[in-house]
Amino acid sequence: MAILPILVAPHPVLKAKSKPVSKVDDEVRKLMDDMLETMYAAPGVGLAAPQVGVGRRIVVIDVAGKDEPPAPLFLVNPEVVWQSEELSVYEEGCLSVPKQYADVERPARVRVRYLDRDGKRQEVEGDGLLAVCLQHEIDHLDGTLFIDHLSLLKRNIILRKVKKERAAL
Ligand code: K1U
Ligand code: ZN
């Protein structure tokens, strides 16, 4: 397995719509394993393929608490098939927008259909951090960052901070 470099905004790959995966093969499974290792190392609770420069509809998630055993989810071609009318607000972060956090309002509960690492169709339904993470990662596949849910003013303030931090490195 390998730890991959994570792209930081603004980067054109993070703004592009990712393409569906036609077959879940060993190459896809190797990418998912590398993404999971990269996510754990960051550390994060989710990672989408465009964040490591790959424009394919692939996501890994693990929202298990630190006193719980790992519970990785491998999601290929994930799509939201149901969302609650009820909304909830969560303070989101993003490994591609380092050290910046902001409240984002989204459906409180979602059901997502996807292919697992064996190419088998699955569904997962969740609320709380899992629901936030599923929506945040699927947004990445459509070229949307959590800051795109904020006002233009707030988004530009955050992007300026990220650019300033990068320039100081
Ligand atoms: O997509 C990403 O950039 C990963 C992102 C997912 C996410 C987390 C929280 C709300 C929305 C989306 C992260 O993992 S940010 C890091 C983080 O929140 C975290 C890191 C370690 C332990 C727990 C949380
Ligand atoms: Zn993110």
mmCIF file of N, CA and C in Angstrom, residues 49-157:
data_model
loop_
_atom_site.group_PDB
_atom_site.id
_atom_site.type_symbol
_atom_site.label_atom_id
_atom_site.label_comp_id
_atom_site.label_asym_id
_atom_site.label_seq_id
_atom_site.Cartn_x
_atom_site.Cartn_y
_atom_site.Cartn_z
ATOM 1 N N ALA A 49 -11.564 9.929 -4.710
ATOM 2 C CA ALA A 49 -10.454 9.746 -5.657
ATOM 3 C C ALA A 49 -9.919 11.068 -6.239
ATOM 4 N N PRO A 50 -10.781 12.052 -6.569
ATOM 5 C CA PRO A 50 -10.213 13.298 -7.116
ATOM 6 C C PRO A 50 -9.237 13.990 -6.162
ATOM 7 N N GLN A 51 -9.381 13.733 -4.861
ATOM 8 C CA GLN A 51 -8.456 14.368 -3.897
ATOM 9 C C GLN A 51 -7.030 13.818 -4.036
ATOM 10 N N VAL A 52 -6.905 12.630 -4.672
ATOM 11 C CA VAL A 52 -5.556 12.109 -4.951
ATOM 12 C C VAL A 52 -5.281 12.148 -6.456
ATOM 13 N N GLY A 53 -6.026 13.022 -7.156
ATOM 14 C CA GLY A 53 -5.742 13.296 -8.559
ATOM 15 C C GLY A 53 -6.341 12.321 -9.545
ATOM 16 N N VAL A 54 -7.284 11.468 -9.079
ATOM 17 C CA VAL A 54 -7.889 10.456 -9.967
ATOM 18 C C VAL A 54 -9.365 10.807 -10.194
ATOM 19 N N GLY A 55 -9.727 11.088 -11.430
ATOM 20 C CA GLY A 55 -11.091 11.530 -11.754
ATOM 21 C C GLY A 55 -12.052 10.378 -11.958
ATOM 22 N N ARG A 56 -12.136 9.484 -10.977
ATOM 23 C CA ARG A 56 -13.058 8.325 -11.021
ATOM 24 C C ARG A 56 -13.970 8.375 -9.802
ATOM 25 N N ARG A 57 -15.164 7.760 -9.921
ATOM 26 C CA ARG A 57 -16.168 7.861 -8.847
ATOM 27 C C ARG A 57 -15.897 6.779 -7.785
ATOM 28 N N ILE A 58 -14.917 7.054 -6.948
ATOM 29 C CA ILE A 58 -14.462 6.118 -5.911
ATOM 30 C C ILE A 58 -14.284 6.890 -4.599
ATOM 31 N N VAL A 59 -14.796 6.297 -3.502
ATOM 32 C CA VAL A 59 -14.742 6.933 -2.181
ATOM 33 C C VAL A 59 -14.377 5.884 -1.140
ATOM 34 N N VAL A 60 -13.603 6.282 -0.144
ATOM 35 C CA VAL A 60 -13.429 5.437 1.052
ATOM 36 C C VAL A 60 -13.849 6.260 2.271
ATOM 37 N N ILE A 61 -14.436 5.568 3.247
ATOM 38 C CA ILE A 61 -14.942 6.220 4.466
ATOM 39 C C ILE A 61 -14.698 5.274 5.641
ATOM 40 N N ASP A 62 -14.326 5.829 6.790
ATOM 41 C CA ASP A 62 -14.349 5.071 8.047
ATOM 42 C C ASP A 62 -14.653 6.050 9.180
ATOM 43 N N VAL A 63 -15.865 5.966 9.705
ATOM 44 C CA VAL A 63 -16.275 6.898 10.762
ATOM 45 C C VAL A 63 -16.268 6.207 12.135
ATOM 46 N N ALA A 64 -15.592 5.061 12.224
ATOM 47 C CA ALA A 64 -15.504 4.371 13.527
ATOM 48 C C ALA A 64 -14.734 5.252 14.516
ATOM 49 N N GLY A 65 -15.173 5.257 15.759
ATOM 50 C CA GLY A 65 -14.484 6.025 16.807
ATOM 51 C C GLY A 65 -13.121 5.415 17.107
ATOM 52 N N LYS A 66 -12.264 6.186 17.809
ATOM 53 C CA LYS A 66 -10.894 5.682 17.996
ATOM 54 C C LYS A 66 -10.821 4.505 18.969
ATOM 55 N N ASP A 67 -11.885 4.260 19.750
ATOM 56 C CA ASP A 67 -11.901 3.089 20.631
ATOM 57 C C ASP A 67 -12.654 1.910 20.003
ATOM 58 N N GLU A 68 -13.045 2.071 18.733
ATOM 59 C CA GLU A 68 -13.779 1.002 18.033
ATOM 60 C C GLU A 68 -12.861 0.361 16.994
ATOM 61 N N PRO A 69 -13.166 -0.886 16.579
ATOM 62 C CA PRO A 69 -12.359 -1.492 15.500
ATOM 63 C C PRO A 69 -12.592 -0.749 14.184
ATOM 64 N N PRO A 70 -11.598 -0.731 13.278
ATOM 65 C CA PRO A 70 -11.789 -0.067 11.983
ATOM 66 C C PRO A 70 -13.003 -0.636 11.254
ATOM 67 N N ALA A 71 -13.735 0.246 10.546
ATOM 68 C CA ALA A 71 -14.925 -0.183 9.803
ATOM 69 C C ALA A 71 -14.937 0.531 8.445
ATOM 70 N N PRO A 72 -13.953 0.159 7.582
ATOM 71 C CA PRO A 72 -13.860 0.885 6.306
ATOM 72 C C PRO A 72 -15.003 0.558 5.361
ATOM 73 N N LEU A 73 -15.449 1.588 4.648
ATOM 74 C CA LEU A 73 -16.438 1.428 3.579
ATOM 75 C C LEU A 73 -15.735 1.763 2.276
ATOM 76 N N PHE A 74 -15.895 0.898 1.265
ATOM 77 C CA PHE A 74 -15.330 1.156 -0.063
ATOM 78 C C PHE A 74 -16.508 1.365 -0.998
ATOM 79 N N LEU A 75 -16.615 2.548 -1.577
ATOM 80 C CA LEU A 75 -17.800 2.867 -2.384
ATOM 81 C C LEU A 75 -17.394 3.245 -3.808
ATOM 82 N N VAL A 76 -17.869 2.457 -4.763
ATOM 83 C CA VAL A 76 -17.633 2.732 -6.176
ATOM 84 C C VAL A 76 -18.962 3.186 -6.787
ATOM 85 N N ASN A 77 -18.909 4.242 -7.588
ATOM 86 C CA ASN A 77 -20.105 4.833 -8.229
ATOM 87 C C ASN A 77 -21.234 5.096 -7.215
ATOM 88 N N PRO A 78 -20.931 5.718 -6.070
ATOM 89 C CA PRO A 78 -21.991 5.945 -5.077
ATOM 90 C C PRO A 78 -22.994 6.989 -5.552
ATOM 91 N N GLU A 79 -24.269 6.745 -5.220
ATOM 92 C CA GLU A 79 -25.308 7.750 -5.539
ATOM 93 C C GLU A 79 -26.325 7.804 -4.414
ATOM 94 N N VAL A 80 -26.777 9.016 -4.103
ATOM 95 C CA VAL A 80 -27.801 9.191 -3.075
ATOM 96 C C VAL A 80 -29.141 8.793 -3.699
ATOM 97 N N VAL A 81 -29.800 7.771 -3.117
ATOM 98 C CA VAL A 81 -31.086 7.326 -3.661
ATOM 99 C C VAL A 81 -32.250 7.834 -2.814
ATOM 100 N N TRP A 82 -31.945 8.323 -1.617
ATOM 101 C CA TRP A 82 -32.983 8.927 -0.764
ATOM 102 C C TRP A 82 -32.317 9.879 0.212
ATOM 103 N N GLN A 83 -32.991 11.004 0.464
ATOM 104 C CA GLN A 83 -32.499 11.920 1.499
ATOM 105 C C GLN A 83 -33.663 12.437 2.319
ATOM 106 N N SER A 84 -33.423 12.660 3.610
ATOM 107 C CA SER A 84 -34.498 13.129 4.492
ATOM 108 C C SER A 84 -34.828 14.588 4.185
ATOM 109 N N GLU A 85 -36.082 14.949 4.494
ATOM 110 C CA GLU A 85 -36.449 16.373 4.386
ATOM 111 C C GLU A 85 -35.814 17.160 5.516
ATOM 112 N N GLU A 86 -35.652 16.464 6.650
ATOM 113 C CA GLU A 86 -35.019 17.126 7.793
ATOM 114 C C GLU A 86 -33.560 17.460 7.454
ATOM 115 N N LEU A 87 -33.159 18.665 7.846
ATOM 116 C CA LEU A 87 -31.779 19.087 7.596
ATOM 117 C C LEU A 87 -31.011 19.116 8.909
ATOM 118 N N SER A 88 -29.694 19.049 8.828
ATOM 119 C CA SER A 88 -28.903 19.271 10.044
ATOM 120 C C SER A 88 -27.613 19.998 9.663
ATOM 121 N N VAL A 89 -27.037 20.662 10.670
ATOM 122 C CA VAL A 89 -25.822 21.456 10.442
ATOM 123 C C VAL A 89 -24.655 20.745 11.113
ATOM 124 N N TYR A 90 -23.527 20.654 10.397
ATOM 125 C CA TYR A 90 -22.330 20.011 10.950
ATOM 126 C C TYR A 90 -21.132 20.877 10.580
ATOM 127 N N GLU A 91 -20.212 21.007 11.501
ATOM 128 C CA GLU A 91 -19.005 21.779 11.192
ATOM 129 C C GLU A 91 -18.045 20.889 10.404
ATOM 130 N N GLU A 92 -17.920 21.178 9.108
ATOM 131 C CA GLU A 92 -17.141 20.310 8.225
ATOM 132 C C GLU A 92 -15.707 20.797 8.058
ATOM 133 N N GLY A 93 -14.837 19.832 7.771
ATOM 134 C CA GLY A 93 -13.469 20.122 7.379
ATOM 135 C C GLY A 93 -13.210 19.369 6.090
ATOM 136 N N CYS A 94 -12.034 19.539 5.503
ATOM 137 C CA CYS A 94 -11.711 18.838 4.262
ATOM 138 C C CYS A 94 -10.197 18.748 4.142
ATOM 139 N N LEU A 95 -9.715 17.559 3.802
ATOM 140 C CA LEU A 95 -8.272 17.382 3.681
ATOM 141 C C LEU A 95 -7.709 18.199 2.517
ATOM 142 N N SER A 96 -8.561 18.616 1.583
ATOM 143 C CA SER A 96 -8.129 19.452 0.451
ATOM 144 C C SER A 96 -8.297 20.942 0.729
ATOM 145 N N VAL A 97 -8.819 21.265 1.918
ATOM 146 C CA VAL A 97 -8.932 22.671 2.351
ATOM 147 C C VAL A 97 -8.375 22.694 3.784
ATOM 148 N N PRO A 98 -7.054 22.487 3.920
ATOM 149 C CA PRO A 98 -6.493 22.168 5.243
ATOM 150 C C PRO A 98 -6.735 23.244 6.291
ATOM 151 N N LYS A 99 -7.063 22.770 7.484
ATOM 152 C CA LYS A 99 -7.203 23.586 8.706
ATOM 153 C C LYS A 99 -8.339 24.595 8.644
ATOM 154 N N GLN A 100 -9.273 24.429 7.738
ATOM 155 C CA GLN A 100 -10.415 25.341 7.647
ATOM 156 C C GLN A 100 -11.698 24.559 7.956
ATOM 157 N N TYR A 101 -12.591 25.167 8.719
ATOM 158 C CA TYR A 101 -13.823 24.496 9.150
ATOM 159 C C TYR A 101 -14.976 25.477 9.032
ATOM 160 N N ALA A 102 -16.156 24.964 8.661
ATOM 161 C CA ALA A 102 -17.324 25.845 8.577
ATOM 162 C C ALA A 102 -18.589 24.999 8.685
ATOM 163 N N ASP A 103 -19.647 25.620 9.210
ATOM 164 C CA ASP A 103 -20.944 24.942 9.321
ATOM 165 C C ASP A 103 -21.578 24.791 7.937
ATOM 166 N N VAL A 104 -22.016 23.562 7.639
ATOM 167 C CA VAL A 104 -22.716 23.291 6.372
ATOM 168 C C VAL A 104 -24.035 22.598 6.708
ATOM 169 N N GLU A 105 -25.113 23.041 6.050
ATOM 170 C CA GLU A 105 -26.429 22.426 6.261
ATOM 171 C C GLU A 105 -26.700 21.432 5.130
ATOM 172 N N ARG A 106 -27.091 20.212 5.513
ATOM 173 C CA ARG A 106 -27.378 19.160 4.529
ATOM 174 C C ARG A 106 -28.527 18.303 5.059
ATOM 175 N N PRO A 107 -29.112 17.434 4.198
ATOM 176 C CA PRO A 107 -30.089 16.463 4.704
ATOM 177 C C PRO A 107 -29.497 15.662 5.873
ATOM 178 N N ALA A 108 -30.329 15.452 6.916
ATOM 179 C CA ALA A 108 -29.839 14.813 8.140
ATOM 180 C C ALA A 108 -29.550 13.328 7.930
ATOM 181 N N ARG A 109 -30.281 12.700 6.996
ATOM 182 C CA ARG A 109 -30.161 11.252 6.803
ATOM 183 C C ARG A 109 -30.170 10.957 5.294
ATOM 184 N N VAL A 110 -29.322 10.058 4.848
ATOM 185 C CA VAL A 110 -29.300 9.689 3.421
ATOM 186 C C VAL A 110 -29.160 8.172 3.256
ATOM 187 N N ARG A 111 -29.658 7.695 2.099
ATOM 188 C CA ARG A 111 -29.399 6.298 1.706
ATOM 189 C C ARG A 111 -28.594 6.354 0.403
ATOM 190 N N VAL A 112 -27.515 5.601 0.363
ATOM 191 C CA VAL A 112 -26.592 5.645 -0.782
ATOM 192 C C VAL A 112 -26.450 4.248 -1.377
ATOM 193 N N ARG A 113 -26.575 4.179 -2.701
ATOM 194 C CA ARG A 113 -26.354 2.904 -3.422
ATOM 195 C C ARG A 113 -24.956 2.955 -4.037
ATOM 196 N N TYR A 114 -24.253 1.829 -3.996
ATOM 197 C CA TYR A 114 -22.873 1.814 -4.507
ATOM 198 C C TYR A 114 -22.463 0.393 -4.836
ATOM 199 N N LEU A 115 -21.309 0.255 -5.487
ATOM 200 C CA LEU A 115 -20.686 -1.058 -5.672
ATOM 201 C C LEU A 115 -19.589 -1.209 -4.638
ATOM 202 N N ASP A 116 -19.515 -2.381 -3.988
ATOM 203 C CA ASP A 116 -18.458 -2.597 -2.990
ATOM 204 C C ASP A 116 -17.167 -3.059 -3.675
ATOM 205 N N ARG A 117 -16.142 -3.433 -2.877
ATOM 206 C CA ARG A 117 -14.856 -3.743 -3.497
ATOM 207 C C ARG A 117 -14.873 -5.052 -4.287
ATOM 208 N N ASP A 118 -15.985 -5.810 -4.199
ATOM 209 C CA ASP A 118 -16.138 -6.997 -5.050
ATOM 210 C C ASP A 118 -17.053 -6.709 -6.243
ATOM 211 N N GLY A 119 -17.456 -5.449 -6.395
ATOM 212 C CA GLY A 119 -18.339 -5.084 -7.513
ATOM 213 C C GLY A 119 -19.788 -5.423 -7.254
ATOM 214 N N LYS A 120 -20.128 -5.756 -5.972
ATOM 215 C CA LYS A 120 -21.494 -6.145 -5.615
ATOM 216 C C LYS A 120 -22.300 -4.911 -5.223
ATOM 217 N N ARG A 121 -23.567 -4.842 -5.694
ATOM 218 C CA ARG A 121 -24.402 -3.680 -5.368
ATOM 219 C C ARG A 121 -24.805 -3.708 -3.902
ATOM 220 N N GLN A 122 -24.632 -2.565 -3.235
ATOM 221 C CA GLN A 122 -24.944 -2.451 -1.805
ATOM 222 C C GLN A 122 -25.669 -1.142 -1.563
ATOM 223 N N GLU A 123 -26.309 -1.041 -0.401
ATOM 224 C CA GLU A 123 -26.877 0.236 0.040
ATOM 225 C C GLU A 123 -26.469 0.471 1.484
ATOM 226 N N VAL A 124 -26.226 1.732 1.823
ATOM 227 C CA VAL A 124 -25.943 2.098 3.209
ATOM 228 C C VAL A 124 -26.813 3.304 3.541
ATOM 229 N N GLU A 125 -27.404 3.281 4.760
ATOM 230 C CA GLU A 125 -28.206 4.422 5.195
ATOM 231 C C GLU A 125 -27.612 4.922 6.503
ATOM 232 N N GLY A 126 -27.542 6.237 6.658
ATOM 233 C CA GLY A 126 -26.951 6.747 7.886
ATOM 234 C C GLY A 126 -27.350 8.159 8.204
ATOM 235 N N ASP A 127 -27.056 8.521 9.468
ATOM 236 C CA ASP A 127 -27.243 9.902 9.901
ATOM 237 C C ASP A 127 -25.950 10.352 10.579
ATOM 238 N N GLY A 128 -25.951 11.510 11.207
ATOM 239 C CA GLY A 128 -24.768 11.988 11.910
ATOM 240 C C GLY A 128 -23.564 12.113 10.984
ATOM 241 N N LEU A 129 -22.389 11.774 11.542
ATOM 242 C CA LEU A 129 -21.152 11.944 10.771
ATOM 243 C C LEU A 129 -21.150 11.104 9.497
ATOM 244 N N LEU A 130 -21.745 9.893 9.535
ATOM 245 C CA LEU A 130 -21.763 9.061 8.323
ATOM 246 C C LEU A 130 -22.528 9.762 7.200
ATOM 247 N N ALA A 131 -23.693 10.347 7.524
ATOM 248 C CA ALA A 131 -24.491 11.047 6.500
ATOM 249 C C ALA A 131 -23.721 12.248 5.940
ATOM 250 N N VAL A 132 -23.071 12.977 6.844
ATOM 251 C CA VAL A 132 -22.295 14.156 6.408
ATOM 252 C C VAL A 132 -21.170 13.712 5.479
ATOM 253 N N CYS A 133 -20.476 12.670 5.909
ATOM 254 C CA CYS A 133 -19.308 12.205 5.166
ATOM 255 C C CYS A 133 -19.703 11.656 3.791
ATOM 256 N N LEU A 134 -20.796 10.875 3.738
ATOM 257 C CA LEU A 134 -21.264 10.342 2.452
ATOM 258 C C LEU A 134 -21.556 11.490 1.481
ATOM 259 N N GLN A 135 -22.252 12.513 1.965
ATOM 260 C CA GLN A 135 -22.617 13.642 1.088
ATOM 261 C C GLN A 135 -21.394 14.470 0.705
ATOM 262 N N HIS A 136 -20.494 14.689 1.669
ATOM 263 C CA HIS A 136 -19.278 15.464 1.414
ATOM 264 C C HIS A 136 -18.430 14.770 0.340
ATOM 265 N N GLU A 137 -18.296 13.433 0.453
ATOM 266 C CA GLU A 137 -17.439 12.697 -0.496
ATOM 267 C C GLU A 137 -18.094 12.606 -1.878
ATOM 268 N N ILE A 138 -19.415 12.410 -1.923
ATOM 269 C CA ILE A 138 -20.088 12.353 -3.233
ATOM 270 C C ILE A 138 -20.012 13.731 -3.898
ATOM 271 N N ASP A 139 -20.083 14.796 -3.097
ATOM 272 C CA ASP A 139 -19.859 16.151 -3.638
ATOM 273 C C ASP A 139 -18.508 16.234 -4.344
ATOM 274 N N HIS A 140 -17.459 15.657 -3.709
ATOM 275 C CA HIS A 140 -16.125 15.697 -4.334
ATOM 276 C C HIS A 140 -16.174 15.092 -5.742
ATOM 277 N N LEU A 141 -16.958 14.025 -5.920
ATOM 278 C CA LEU A 141 -17.012 13.354 -7.229
ATOM 279 C C LEU A 141 -17.674 14.241 -8.277
ATOM 280 N N ASP A 142 -18.435 15.229 -7.808
ATOM 281 C CA ASP A 142 -19.097 16.163 -8.729
ATOM 282 C C ASP A 142 -18.363 17.503 -8.789
ATOM 283 N N GLY A 143 -17.157 17.553 -8.230
ATOM 284 C CA GLY A 143 -16.352 18.775 -8.297
ATOM 285 C C GLY A 143 -16.801 19.861 -7.331
ATOM 286 N N THR A 144 -17.517 19.442 -6.272
ATOM 287 C CA THR A 144 -18.017 20.408 -5.286
ATOM 288 C C THR A 144 -17.273 20.233 -3.970
ATOM 289 N N LEU A 145 -16.797 21.353 -3.408
ATOM 290 C CA LEU A 145 -16.144 21.343 -2.092
ATOM 291 C C LEU A 145 -17.108 21.892 -1.061
ATOM 292 N N PHE A 146 -16.876 21.586 0.230
ATOM 293 C CA PHE A 146 -17.812 22.079 1.248
ATOM 294 C C PHE A 146 -17.889 23.600 1.235
ATOM 295 N N ILE A 147 -16.802 24.267 0.829
ATOM 296 C CA ILE A 147 -16.823 25.739 0.797
ATOM 297 C C ILE A 147 -17.757 26.267 -0.292
ATOM 298 N N ASP A 148 -18.107 25.409 -1.275
ATOM 299 C CA ASP A 148 -19.074 25.836 -2.308
ATOM 300 C C ASP A 148 -20.484 25.942 -1.741
ATOM 301 N N HIS A 149 -20.708 25.418 -0.526
ATOM 302 C CA HIS A 149 -22.017 25.551 0.130
ATOM 303 C C HIS A 149 -22.097 26.846 0.948
ATOM 304 N N LEU A 150 -20.981 27.592 1.004
ATOM 305 C CA LEU A 150 -20.942 28.816 1.805
ATOM 306 C C LEU A 150 -21.163 30.025 0.906
ATOM 307 N N SER A 151 -21.330 31.198 1.522
ATOM 308 C CA SER A 151 -21.448 32.432 0.736
ATOM 309 C C SER A 151 -20.117 32.674 0.008
ATOM 310 N N LEU A 152 -20.184 33.450 -1.067
ATOM 311 C CA LEU A 152 -18.977 33.770 -1.843
ATOM 312 C C LEU A 152 -17.941 34.445 -0.939
ATOM 313 N N LEU A 153 -18.438 35.296 -0.046
ATOM 314 C CA LEU A 153 -17.528 36.021 0.852
ATOM 315 C C LEU A 153 -16.762 35.042 1.748
ATOM 316 N N LYS A 154 -17.515 34.119 2.410
ATOM 317 C CA LYS A 154 -16.869 33.153 3.318
ATOM 318 C C LYS A 154 -15.905 32.241 2.540
ATOM 319 N N ARG A 155 -16.342 31.817 1.318
ATOM 320 C CA ARG A 155 -15.505 30.926 0.506
ATOM 321 C C ARG A 155 -14.177 31.609 0.156
ATOM 322 N N ASN A 156 -14.272 32.877 -0.255
ATOM 323 C CA ASN A 156 -13.056 33.579 -0.658
ATOM 324 C C ASN A 156 -12.127 33.828 0.523
ATOM 325 N N ILE A 157 -12.716 34.075 1.706
ATOM 326 C CA ILE A 157 -11.872 34.265 2.905
ATOM 327 C C ILE A 157 -11.086 32.985 3.178
#
